[in-house]
PDB file of C-alpha atoms in Angstrom:
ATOM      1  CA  UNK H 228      61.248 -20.893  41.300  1.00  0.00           C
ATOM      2  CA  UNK H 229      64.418 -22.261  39.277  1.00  0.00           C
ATOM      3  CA  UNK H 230      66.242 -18.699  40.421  1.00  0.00           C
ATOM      4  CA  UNK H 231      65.091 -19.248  44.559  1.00  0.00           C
ATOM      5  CA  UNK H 232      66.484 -23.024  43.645  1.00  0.00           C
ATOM      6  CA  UNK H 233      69.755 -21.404  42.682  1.00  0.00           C
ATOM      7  CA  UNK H 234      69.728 -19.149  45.658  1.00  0.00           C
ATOM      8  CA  UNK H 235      68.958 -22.123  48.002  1.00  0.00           C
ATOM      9  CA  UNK H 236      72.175 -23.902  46.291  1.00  0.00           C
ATOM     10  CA  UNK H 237      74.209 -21.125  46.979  1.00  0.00           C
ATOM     11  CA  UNK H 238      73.512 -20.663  50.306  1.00  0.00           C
ATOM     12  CA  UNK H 239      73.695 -24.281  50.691  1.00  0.00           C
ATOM     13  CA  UNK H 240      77.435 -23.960  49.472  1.00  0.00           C
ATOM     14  CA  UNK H 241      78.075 -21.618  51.665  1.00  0.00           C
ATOM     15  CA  UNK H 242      77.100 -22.861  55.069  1.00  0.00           C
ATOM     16  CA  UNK H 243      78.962 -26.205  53.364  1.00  0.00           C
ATOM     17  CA  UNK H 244      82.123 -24.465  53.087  1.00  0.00           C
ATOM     18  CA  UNK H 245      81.856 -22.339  56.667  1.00  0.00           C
ATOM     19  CA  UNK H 246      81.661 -25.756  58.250  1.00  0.00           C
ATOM     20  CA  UNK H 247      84.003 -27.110  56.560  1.00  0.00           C
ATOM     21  CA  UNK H 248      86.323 -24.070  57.696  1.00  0.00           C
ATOM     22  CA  UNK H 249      85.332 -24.758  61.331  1.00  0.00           C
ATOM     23  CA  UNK H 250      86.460 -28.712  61.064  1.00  0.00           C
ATOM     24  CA  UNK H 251      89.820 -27.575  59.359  1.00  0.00           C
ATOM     25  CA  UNK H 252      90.089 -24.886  62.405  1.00  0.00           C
ATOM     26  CA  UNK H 253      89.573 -27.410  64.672  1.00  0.00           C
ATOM     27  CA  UNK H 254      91.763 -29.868  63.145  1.00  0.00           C
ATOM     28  CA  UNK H 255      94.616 -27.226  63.245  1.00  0.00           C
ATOM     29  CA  UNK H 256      93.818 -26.535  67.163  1.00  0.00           C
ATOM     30  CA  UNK H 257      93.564 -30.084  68.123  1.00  0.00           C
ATOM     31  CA  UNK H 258      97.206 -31.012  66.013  1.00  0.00           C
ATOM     32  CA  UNK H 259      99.597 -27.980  67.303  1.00  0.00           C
ATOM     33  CA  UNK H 260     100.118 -28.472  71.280  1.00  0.00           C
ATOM     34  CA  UNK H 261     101.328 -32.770  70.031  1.00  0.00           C
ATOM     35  CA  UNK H 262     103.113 -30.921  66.658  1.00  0.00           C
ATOM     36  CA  UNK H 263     104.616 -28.022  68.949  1.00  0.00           C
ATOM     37  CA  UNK H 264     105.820 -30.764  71.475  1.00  0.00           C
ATOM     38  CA  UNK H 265     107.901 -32.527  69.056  1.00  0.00           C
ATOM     39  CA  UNK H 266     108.911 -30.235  66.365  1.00  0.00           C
ATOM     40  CA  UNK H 267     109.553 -27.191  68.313  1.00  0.00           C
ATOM     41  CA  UNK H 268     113.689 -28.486  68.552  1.00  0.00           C
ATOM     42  CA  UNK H 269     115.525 -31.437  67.938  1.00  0.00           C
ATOM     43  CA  UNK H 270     115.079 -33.942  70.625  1.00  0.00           C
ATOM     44  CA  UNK H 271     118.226 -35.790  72.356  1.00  0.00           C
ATOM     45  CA  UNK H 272     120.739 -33.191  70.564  1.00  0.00           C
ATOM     46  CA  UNK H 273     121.489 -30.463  72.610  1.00  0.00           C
ATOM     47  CA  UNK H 274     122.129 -32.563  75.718  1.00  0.00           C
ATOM     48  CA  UNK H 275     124.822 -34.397  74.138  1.00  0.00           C
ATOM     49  CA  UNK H 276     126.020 -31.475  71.096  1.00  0.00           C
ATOM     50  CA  UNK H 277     129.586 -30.920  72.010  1.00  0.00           C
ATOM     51  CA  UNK H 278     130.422 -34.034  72.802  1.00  0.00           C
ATOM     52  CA  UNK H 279     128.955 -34.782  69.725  1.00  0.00           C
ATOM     53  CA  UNK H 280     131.235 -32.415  67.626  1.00  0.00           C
ATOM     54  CA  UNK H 281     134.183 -33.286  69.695  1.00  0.00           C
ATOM     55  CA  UNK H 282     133.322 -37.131  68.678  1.00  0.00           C
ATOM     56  CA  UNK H 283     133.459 -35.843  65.147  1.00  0.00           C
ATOM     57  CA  UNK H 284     136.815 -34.202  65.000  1.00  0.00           C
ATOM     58  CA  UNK H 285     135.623 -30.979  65.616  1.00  0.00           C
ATOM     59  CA  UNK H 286     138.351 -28.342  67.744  1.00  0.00           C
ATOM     60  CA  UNK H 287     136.702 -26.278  70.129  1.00  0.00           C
ATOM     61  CA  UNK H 288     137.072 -23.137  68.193  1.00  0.00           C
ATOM     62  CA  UNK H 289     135.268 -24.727  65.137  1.00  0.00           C
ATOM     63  CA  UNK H 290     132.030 -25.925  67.794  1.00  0.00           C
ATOM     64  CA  UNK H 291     132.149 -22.266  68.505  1.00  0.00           C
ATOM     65  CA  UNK H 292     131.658 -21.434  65.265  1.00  0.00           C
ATOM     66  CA  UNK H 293     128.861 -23.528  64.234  1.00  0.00           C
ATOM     67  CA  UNK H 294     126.867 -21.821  67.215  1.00  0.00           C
ATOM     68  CA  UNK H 295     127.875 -18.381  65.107  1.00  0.00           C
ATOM     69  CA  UNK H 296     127.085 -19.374  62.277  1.00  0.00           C
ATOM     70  CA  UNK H 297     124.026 -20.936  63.121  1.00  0.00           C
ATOM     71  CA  UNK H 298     122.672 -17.553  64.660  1.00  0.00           C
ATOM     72  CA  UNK H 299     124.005 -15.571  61.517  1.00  0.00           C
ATOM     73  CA  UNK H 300     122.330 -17.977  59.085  1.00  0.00           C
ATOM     74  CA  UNK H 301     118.854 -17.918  61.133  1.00  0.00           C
ATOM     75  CA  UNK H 302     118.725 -14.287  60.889  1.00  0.00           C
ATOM     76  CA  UNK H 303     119.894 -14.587  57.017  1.00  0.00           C
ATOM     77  CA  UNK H 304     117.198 -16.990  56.198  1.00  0.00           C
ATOM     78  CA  UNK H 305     114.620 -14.711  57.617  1.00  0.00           C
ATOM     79  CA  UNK H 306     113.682 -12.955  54.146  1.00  0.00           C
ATOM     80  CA  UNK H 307     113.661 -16.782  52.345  1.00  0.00           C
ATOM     81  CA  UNK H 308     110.691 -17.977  54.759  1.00  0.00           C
ATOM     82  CA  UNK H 309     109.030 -14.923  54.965  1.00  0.00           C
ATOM     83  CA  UNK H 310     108.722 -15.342  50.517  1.00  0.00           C
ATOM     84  CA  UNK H 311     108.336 -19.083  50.781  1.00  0.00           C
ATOM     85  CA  UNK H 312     105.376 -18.729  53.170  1.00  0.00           C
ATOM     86  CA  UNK H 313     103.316 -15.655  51.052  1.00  0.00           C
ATOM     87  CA  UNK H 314     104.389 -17.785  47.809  1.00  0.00           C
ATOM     88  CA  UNK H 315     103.274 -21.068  48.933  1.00  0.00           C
ATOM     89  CA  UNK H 316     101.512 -20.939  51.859  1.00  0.00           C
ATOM     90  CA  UNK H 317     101.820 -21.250  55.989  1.00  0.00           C
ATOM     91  CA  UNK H 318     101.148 -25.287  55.654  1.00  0.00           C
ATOM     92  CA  UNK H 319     103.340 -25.895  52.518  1.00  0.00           C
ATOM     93  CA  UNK H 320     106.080 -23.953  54.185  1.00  0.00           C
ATOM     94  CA  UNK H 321     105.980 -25.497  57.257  1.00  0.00           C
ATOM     95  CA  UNK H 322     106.503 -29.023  55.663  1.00  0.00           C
ATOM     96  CA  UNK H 323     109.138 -28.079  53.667  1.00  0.00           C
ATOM     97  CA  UNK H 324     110.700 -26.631  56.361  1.00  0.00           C
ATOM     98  CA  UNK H 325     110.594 -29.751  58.447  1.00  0.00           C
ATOM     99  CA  UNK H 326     111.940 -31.554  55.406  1.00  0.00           C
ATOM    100  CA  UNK H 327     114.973 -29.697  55.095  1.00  0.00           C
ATOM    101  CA  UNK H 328     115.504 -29.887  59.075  1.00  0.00           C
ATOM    102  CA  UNK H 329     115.718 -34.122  58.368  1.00  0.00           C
ATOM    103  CA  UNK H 330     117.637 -33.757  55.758  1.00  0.00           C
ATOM    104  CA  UNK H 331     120.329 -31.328  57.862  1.00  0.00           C
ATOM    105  CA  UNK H 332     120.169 -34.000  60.353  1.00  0.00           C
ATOM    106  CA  UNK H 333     120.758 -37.065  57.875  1.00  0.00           C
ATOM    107  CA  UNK H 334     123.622 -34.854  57.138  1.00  0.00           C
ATOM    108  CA  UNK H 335     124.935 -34.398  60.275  1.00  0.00           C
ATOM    109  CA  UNK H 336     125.133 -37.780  60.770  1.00  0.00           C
ATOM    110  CA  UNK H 337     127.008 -38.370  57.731  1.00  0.00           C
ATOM    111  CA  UNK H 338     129.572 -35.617  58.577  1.00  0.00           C
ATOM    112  CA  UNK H 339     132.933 -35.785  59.300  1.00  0.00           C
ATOM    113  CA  UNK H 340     134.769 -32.920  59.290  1.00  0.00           C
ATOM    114  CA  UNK H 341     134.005 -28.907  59.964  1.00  0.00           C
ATOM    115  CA  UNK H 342     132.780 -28.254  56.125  1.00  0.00           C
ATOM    116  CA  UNK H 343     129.940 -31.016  56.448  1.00  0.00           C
ATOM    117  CA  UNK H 344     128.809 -29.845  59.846  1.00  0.00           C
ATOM    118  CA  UNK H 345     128.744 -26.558  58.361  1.00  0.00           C
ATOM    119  CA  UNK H 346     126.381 -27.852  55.667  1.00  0.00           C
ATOM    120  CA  UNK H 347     124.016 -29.379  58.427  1.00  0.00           C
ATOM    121  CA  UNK H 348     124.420 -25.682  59.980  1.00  0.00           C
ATOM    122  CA  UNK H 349     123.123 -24.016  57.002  1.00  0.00           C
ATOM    123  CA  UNK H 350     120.115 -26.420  56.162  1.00  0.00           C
ATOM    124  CA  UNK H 351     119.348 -26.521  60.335  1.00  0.00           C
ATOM    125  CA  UNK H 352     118.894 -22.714  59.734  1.00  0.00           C
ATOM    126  CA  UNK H 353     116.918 -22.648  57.003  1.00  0.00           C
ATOM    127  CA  UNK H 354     115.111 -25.429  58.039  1.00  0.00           C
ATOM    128  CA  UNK H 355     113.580 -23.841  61.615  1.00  0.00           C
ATOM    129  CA  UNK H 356     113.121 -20.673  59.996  1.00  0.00           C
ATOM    130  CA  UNK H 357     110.651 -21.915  57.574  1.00  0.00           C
ATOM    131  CA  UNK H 358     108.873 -23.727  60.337  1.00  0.00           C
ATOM    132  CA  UNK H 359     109.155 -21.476  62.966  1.00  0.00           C
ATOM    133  CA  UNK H 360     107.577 -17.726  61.171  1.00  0.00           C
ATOM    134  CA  UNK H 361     104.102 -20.133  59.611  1.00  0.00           C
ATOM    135  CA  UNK H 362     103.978 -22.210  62.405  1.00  0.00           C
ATOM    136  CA  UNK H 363     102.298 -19.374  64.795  1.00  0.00           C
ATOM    137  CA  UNK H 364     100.710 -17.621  62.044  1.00  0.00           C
ATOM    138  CA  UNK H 365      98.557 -20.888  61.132  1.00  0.00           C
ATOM    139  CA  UNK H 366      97.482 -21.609  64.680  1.00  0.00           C
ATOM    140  CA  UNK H 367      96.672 -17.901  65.034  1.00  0.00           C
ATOM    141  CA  UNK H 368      94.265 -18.194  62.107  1.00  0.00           C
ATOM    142  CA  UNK H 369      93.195 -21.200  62.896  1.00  0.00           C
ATOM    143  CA  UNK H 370      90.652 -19.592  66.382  1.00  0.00           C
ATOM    144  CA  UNK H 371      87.847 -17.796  64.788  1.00  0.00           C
ATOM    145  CA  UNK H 372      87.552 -13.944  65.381  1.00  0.00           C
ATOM    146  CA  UNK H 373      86.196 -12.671  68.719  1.00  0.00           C
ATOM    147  CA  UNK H 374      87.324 -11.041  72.083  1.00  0.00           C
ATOM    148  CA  UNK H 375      88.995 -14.087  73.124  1.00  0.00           C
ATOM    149  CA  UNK H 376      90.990 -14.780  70.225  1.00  0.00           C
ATOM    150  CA  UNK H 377      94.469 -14.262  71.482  1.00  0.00           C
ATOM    151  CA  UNK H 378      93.732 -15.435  74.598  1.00  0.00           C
ATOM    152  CA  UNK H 379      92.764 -18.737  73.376  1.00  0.00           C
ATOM    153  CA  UNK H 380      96.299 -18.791  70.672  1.00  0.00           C
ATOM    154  CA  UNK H 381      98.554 -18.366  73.145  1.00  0.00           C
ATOM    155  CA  UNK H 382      96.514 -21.050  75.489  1.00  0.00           C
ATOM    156  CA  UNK H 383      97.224 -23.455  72.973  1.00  0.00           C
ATOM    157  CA  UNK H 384     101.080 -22.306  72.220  1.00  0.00           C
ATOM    158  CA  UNK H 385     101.618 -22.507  75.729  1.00  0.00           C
ATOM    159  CA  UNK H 386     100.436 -26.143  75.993  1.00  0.00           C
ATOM    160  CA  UNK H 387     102.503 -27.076  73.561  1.00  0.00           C
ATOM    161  CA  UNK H 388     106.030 -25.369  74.470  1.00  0.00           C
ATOM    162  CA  UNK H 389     104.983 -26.826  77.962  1.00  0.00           C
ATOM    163  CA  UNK H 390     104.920 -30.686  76.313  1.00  0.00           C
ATOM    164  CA  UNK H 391     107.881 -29.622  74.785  1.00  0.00           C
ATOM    165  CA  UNK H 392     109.918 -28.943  77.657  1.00  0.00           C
ATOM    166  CA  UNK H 393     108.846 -31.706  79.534  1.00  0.00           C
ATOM    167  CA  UNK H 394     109.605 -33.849  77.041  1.00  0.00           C
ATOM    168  CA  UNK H 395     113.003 -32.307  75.706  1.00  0.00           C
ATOM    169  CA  UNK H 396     114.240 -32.646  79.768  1.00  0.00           C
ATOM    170  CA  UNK H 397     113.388 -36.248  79.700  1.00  0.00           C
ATOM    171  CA  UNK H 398     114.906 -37.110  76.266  1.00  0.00           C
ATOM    172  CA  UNK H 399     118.101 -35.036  77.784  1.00  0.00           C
ATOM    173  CA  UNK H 400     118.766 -37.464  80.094  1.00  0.00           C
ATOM    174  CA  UNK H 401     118.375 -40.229  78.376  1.00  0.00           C
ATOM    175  CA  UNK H 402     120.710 -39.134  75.496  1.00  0.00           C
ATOM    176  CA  UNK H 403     123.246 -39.541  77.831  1.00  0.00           C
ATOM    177  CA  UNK H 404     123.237 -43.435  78.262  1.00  0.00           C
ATOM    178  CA  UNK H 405     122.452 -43.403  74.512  1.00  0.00           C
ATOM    179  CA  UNK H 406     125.457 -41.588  73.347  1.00  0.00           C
ATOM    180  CA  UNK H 407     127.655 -43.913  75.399  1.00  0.00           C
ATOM    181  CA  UNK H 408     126.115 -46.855  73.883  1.00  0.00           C
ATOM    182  CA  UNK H 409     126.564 -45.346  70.193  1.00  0.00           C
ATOM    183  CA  UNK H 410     127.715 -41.249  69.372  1.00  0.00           C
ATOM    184  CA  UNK H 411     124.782 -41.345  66.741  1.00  0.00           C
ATOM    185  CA  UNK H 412     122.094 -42.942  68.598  1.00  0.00           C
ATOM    186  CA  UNK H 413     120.463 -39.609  70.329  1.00  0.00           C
ATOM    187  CA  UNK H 414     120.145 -38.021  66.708  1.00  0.00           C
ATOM    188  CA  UNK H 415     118.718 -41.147  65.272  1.00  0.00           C
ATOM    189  CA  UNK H 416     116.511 -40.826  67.812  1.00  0.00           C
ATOM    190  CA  UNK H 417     116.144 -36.949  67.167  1.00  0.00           C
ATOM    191  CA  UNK H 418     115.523 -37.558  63.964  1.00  0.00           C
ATOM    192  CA  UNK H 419     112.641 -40.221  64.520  1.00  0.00           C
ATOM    193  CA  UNK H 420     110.910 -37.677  66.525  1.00  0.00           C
ATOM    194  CA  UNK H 421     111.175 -34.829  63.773  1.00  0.00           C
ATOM    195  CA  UNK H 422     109.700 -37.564  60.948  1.00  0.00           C
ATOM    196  CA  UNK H 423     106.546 -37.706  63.322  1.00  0.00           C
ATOM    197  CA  UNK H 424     106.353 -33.887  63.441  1.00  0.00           C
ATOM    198  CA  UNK H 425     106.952 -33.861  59.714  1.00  0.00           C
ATOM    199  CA  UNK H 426     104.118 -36.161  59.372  1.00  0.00           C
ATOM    200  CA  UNK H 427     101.844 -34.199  61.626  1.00  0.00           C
ATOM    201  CA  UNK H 428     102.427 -31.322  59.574  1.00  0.00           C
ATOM    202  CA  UNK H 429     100.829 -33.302  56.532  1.00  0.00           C
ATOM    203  CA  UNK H 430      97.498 -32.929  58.430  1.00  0.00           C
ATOM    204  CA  UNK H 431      97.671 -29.631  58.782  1.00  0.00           C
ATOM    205  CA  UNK H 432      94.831 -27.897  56.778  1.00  0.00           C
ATOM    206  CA  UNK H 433      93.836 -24.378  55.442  1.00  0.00           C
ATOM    207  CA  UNK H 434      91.951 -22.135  57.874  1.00  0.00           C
TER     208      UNK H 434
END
């Protein structure tokens, strides 16, 4: 009787910790399309980015490139997110990511010359690339095996990048009246947004 009580327990556990796995799923599913809409980019910036640069002293050659370097640093970091994420994890990774992408943005407000934008450049790069290789992965997990599976991920991704660029094409336009009432106002007001994604993130849970 005591051994069928331990069996009982056991099984017990285990339904326990299957629906547990089903909340976290759905937790995951419910979070991504509102964490996709405002983490995907950086709100307000790219409406308003060389004017920004020019604002800060930047030639045209050295706006140029940032944009190279950018791309060569994002393909750089690759390898770095790919360890971070099987060493700490898809949601660990994904928060540190979005971490480092407010920090490169507190920097790039602070910057004023080529080398500090370069800075911003580097940490921007590394930044997205930690968010962006998890971020899929987790959602993917996150829908329970079956022949709909896929279907049902890239559902979800969809509604999200759609948020997004509704949202990004209204926060365009209004960085323009912003940056003529202050240069840094549209990446303050980037930057706001990516703390609520970074936040988000937090809720994230293991599928």
């Amino acid at each position: 009787e005591i051994r069928r009580r331990r069996l009982l327990t056991a099984e017990e556990k285990k339904i326990l910790n299957e629906k547990r796995t089903a909340i976290n799923r759905k937790n995951n599913i419910k979070l991504y399309p509102i964490y996709k809409a405002l983490g995907f980019d950086t709100w307000f910036y790219f409406a308003i980015s060389v004017s920004y640069y020019i604002h800060k002293g930047l030639s045209s050659s050295e706006i140029m490139l940032r944009s190279a370097f950018f791309a060569l640093f994002s393909i750089l970091f690759q390898p770095v997110a790919n360890f971070f994420t099987e060493k700490f994890g898809k949601r660990n990774t994904i928060i540190i990511g979005n971490i480092i992408v407010i920090v490169s943005m507190i920097v790039l407000i602070l910057a004023q010359h080529f080398w500090s934008v370069l800075i911003f450049v580097i940490l921007n790069a590394l930044g997205f690339d930690m968010k962006y290789i998890p971020e899929s992965n987790l959602l993917y997990d996150s829908f329970a095996e079956g022949p709909h599976r896929r279907e049902a991920y890239s559902r979800t991704e969809q509604k999200g990048y759609t948020i997004y660029c509704v949202f990004q094409a209204l926060s365009s336009i209004a960085a323009g009246f912003l940056f003529n009432i202050n240069a840094d106002l549209p990446i303050y007001c980037g930057l706001i947004v990516m703390v609520i994604a970074t936040l988000i993130s937090f809720s994230f849970t293991i599928s």
